[in-house]
Coordinates of C-alpha atoms in Angstrom, one line a residue:
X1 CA 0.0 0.0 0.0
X2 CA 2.8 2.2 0.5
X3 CA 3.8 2.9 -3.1
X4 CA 0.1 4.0 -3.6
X5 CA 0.6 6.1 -0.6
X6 CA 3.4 8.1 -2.2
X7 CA 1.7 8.4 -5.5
X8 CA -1.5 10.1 -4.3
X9 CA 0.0 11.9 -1.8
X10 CA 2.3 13.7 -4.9
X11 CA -1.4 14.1 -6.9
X12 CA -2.8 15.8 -4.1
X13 CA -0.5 18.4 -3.0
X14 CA 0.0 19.1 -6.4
X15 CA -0.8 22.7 -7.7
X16 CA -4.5 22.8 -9.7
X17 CA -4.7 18.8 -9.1
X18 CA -7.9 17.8 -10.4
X19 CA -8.4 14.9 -8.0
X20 CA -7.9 17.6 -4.9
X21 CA -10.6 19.3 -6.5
X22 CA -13.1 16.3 -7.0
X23 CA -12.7 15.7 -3.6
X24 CA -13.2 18.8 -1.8
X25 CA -14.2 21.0 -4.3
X26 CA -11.1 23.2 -3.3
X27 CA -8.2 23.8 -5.9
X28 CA -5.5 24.0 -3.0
X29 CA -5.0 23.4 0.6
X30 CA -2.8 24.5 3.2
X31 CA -1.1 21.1 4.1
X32 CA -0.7 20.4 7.9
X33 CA 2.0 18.1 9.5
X34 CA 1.0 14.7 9.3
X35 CA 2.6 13.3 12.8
X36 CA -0.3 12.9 15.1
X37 CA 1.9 12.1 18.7
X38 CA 0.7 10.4 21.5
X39 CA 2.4 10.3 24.6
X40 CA -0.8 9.4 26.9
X41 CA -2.4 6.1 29.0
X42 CA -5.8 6.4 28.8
X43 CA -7.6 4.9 31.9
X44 CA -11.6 4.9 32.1
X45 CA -13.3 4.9 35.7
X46 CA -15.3 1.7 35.3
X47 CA -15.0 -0.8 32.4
X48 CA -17.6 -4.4 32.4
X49 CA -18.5 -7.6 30.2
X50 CA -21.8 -7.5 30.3
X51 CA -24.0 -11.3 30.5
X52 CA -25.0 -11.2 26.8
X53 CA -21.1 -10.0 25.3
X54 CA -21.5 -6.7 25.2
X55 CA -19.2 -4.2 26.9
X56 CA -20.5 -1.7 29.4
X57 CA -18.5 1.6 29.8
X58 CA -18.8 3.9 33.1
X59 CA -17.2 7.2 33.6
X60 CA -18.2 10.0 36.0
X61 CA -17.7 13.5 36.0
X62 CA -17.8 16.2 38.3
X63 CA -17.7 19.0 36.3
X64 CA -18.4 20.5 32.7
X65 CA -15.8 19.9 31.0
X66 CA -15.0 21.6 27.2
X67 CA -13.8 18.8 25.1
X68 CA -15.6 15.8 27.2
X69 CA -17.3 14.4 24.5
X70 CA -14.2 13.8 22.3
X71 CA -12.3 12.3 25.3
X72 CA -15.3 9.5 25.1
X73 CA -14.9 9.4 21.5
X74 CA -11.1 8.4 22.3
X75 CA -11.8 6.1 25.0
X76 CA -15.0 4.2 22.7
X77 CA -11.7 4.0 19.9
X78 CA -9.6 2.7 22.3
X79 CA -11.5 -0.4 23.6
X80 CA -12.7 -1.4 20.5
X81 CA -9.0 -1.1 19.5
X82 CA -8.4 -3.8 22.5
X83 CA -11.4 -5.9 22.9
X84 CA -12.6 -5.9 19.5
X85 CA -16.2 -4.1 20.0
X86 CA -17.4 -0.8 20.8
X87 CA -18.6 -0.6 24.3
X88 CA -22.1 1.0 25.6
X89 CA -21.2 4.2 27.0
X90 CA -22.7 6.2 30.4
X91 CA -21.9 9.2 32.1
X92 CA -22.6 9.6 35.4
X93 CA -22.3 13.1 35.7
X94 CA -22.2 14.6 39.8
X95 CA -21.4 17.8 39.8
X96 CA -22.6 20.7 41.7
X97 CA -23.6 22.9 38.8
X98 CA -26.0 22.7 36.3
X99 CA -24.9 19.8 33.5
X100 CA -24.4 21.3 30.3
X101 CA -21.9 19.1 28.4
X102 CA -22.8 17.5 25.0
X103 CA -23.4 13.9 24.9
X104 CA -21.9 13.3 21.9
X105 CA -20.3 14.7 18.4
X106 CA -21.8 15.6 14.8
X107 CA -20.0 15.9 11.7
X108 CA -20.5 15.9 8.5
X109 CA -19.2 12.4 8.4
X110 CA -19.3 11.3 11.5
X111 CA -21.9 11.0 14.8
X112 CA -20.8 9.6 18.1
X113 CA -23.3 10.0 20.9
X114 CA -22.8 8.5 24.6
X115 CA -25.5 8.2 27.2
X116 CA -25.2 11.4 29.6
X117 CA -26.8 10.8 33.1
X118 CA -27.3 13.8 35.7
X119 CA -27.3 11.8 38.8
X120 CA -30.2 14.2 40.1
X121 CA -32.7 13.4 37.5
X122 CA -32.4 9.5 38.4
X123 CA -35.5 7.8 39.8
X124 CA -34.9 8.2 43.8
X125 CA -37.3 5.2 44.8
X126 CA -35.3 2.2 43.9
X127 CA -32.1 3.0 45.9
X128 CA -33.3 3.4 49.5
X129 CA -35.7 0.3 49.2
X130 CA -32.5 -1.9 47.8
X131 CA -31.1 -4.5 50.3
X132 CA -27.3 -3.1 49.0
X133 CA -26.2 -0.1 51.9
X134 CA -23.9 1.4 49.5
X135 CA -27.7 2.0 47.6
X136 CA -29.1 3.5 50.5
X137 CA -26.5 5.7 51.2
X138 CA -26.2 7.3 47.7
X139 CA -29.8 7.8 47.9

């Protein structure tokens, strides 16, 4: 693949390249470094195999944070990268101020969505009639 690689990369950052154009509908582009570094160990709060296969992600949040969205697109990446399948996603969000993150991204080509859970807004009745005292307490 790499000799196809070098030949389309040359077509493309041509000057007036047709195929650029056919596939952008831009004549030129300002060309950006193509070395994307990664120097991080992503660790989520709360990874499980659920009965049926499936993979269960939970991550909670205390605060509104810009950008929290893409960090679960990175993490939904990463453990499909490992495990093979893309995992459920949850939010447990317990912060003091009002939630106002996004619960996912929209692109052009691409939507990713996560389920986004405001402790608060949970149904209350279930946890203090549980048998489970770590239940009762968080209620």
């Amino acid at each position: 693949m790499h000799e196809y690689d070098v030949a389309l990369k040359r077509i493309l950052t041509r000057p007036g390249s047709a195929l650029l154009f056919a596939l952008t509908g831009c004549a030129e582009l300002r060309w950006l470094n193509v070395e994307l570094p990664r120097v991080n160990n992503l660790r989520v709060d709360l990874l499980g195999a659920m009965p049926d296969g499936g993979l269960i992600h939970f991550e909670f949040q205390s605060r509104n944070e810009k950008g929290f969205a893409l960090r679960m697109a990175e993490y939904a990446f990463a453990i499909a990268r490992l495990h093979g399948r893309f995992p459920r996603q949850t939010v447990i969000y317990v912060g003091e101020r009002p939630l106002r993150m996004k619960n996912g991204i929209a692109t052009m080509d691409l939507t990713f969505r996560f389920h986004l859970v405001d402790i608060r807004e949970l149904e209350g009745e279930p946890l203090p009639a549980s048998r489970n005292l770590s239940d009762n307490i968080l209620a």
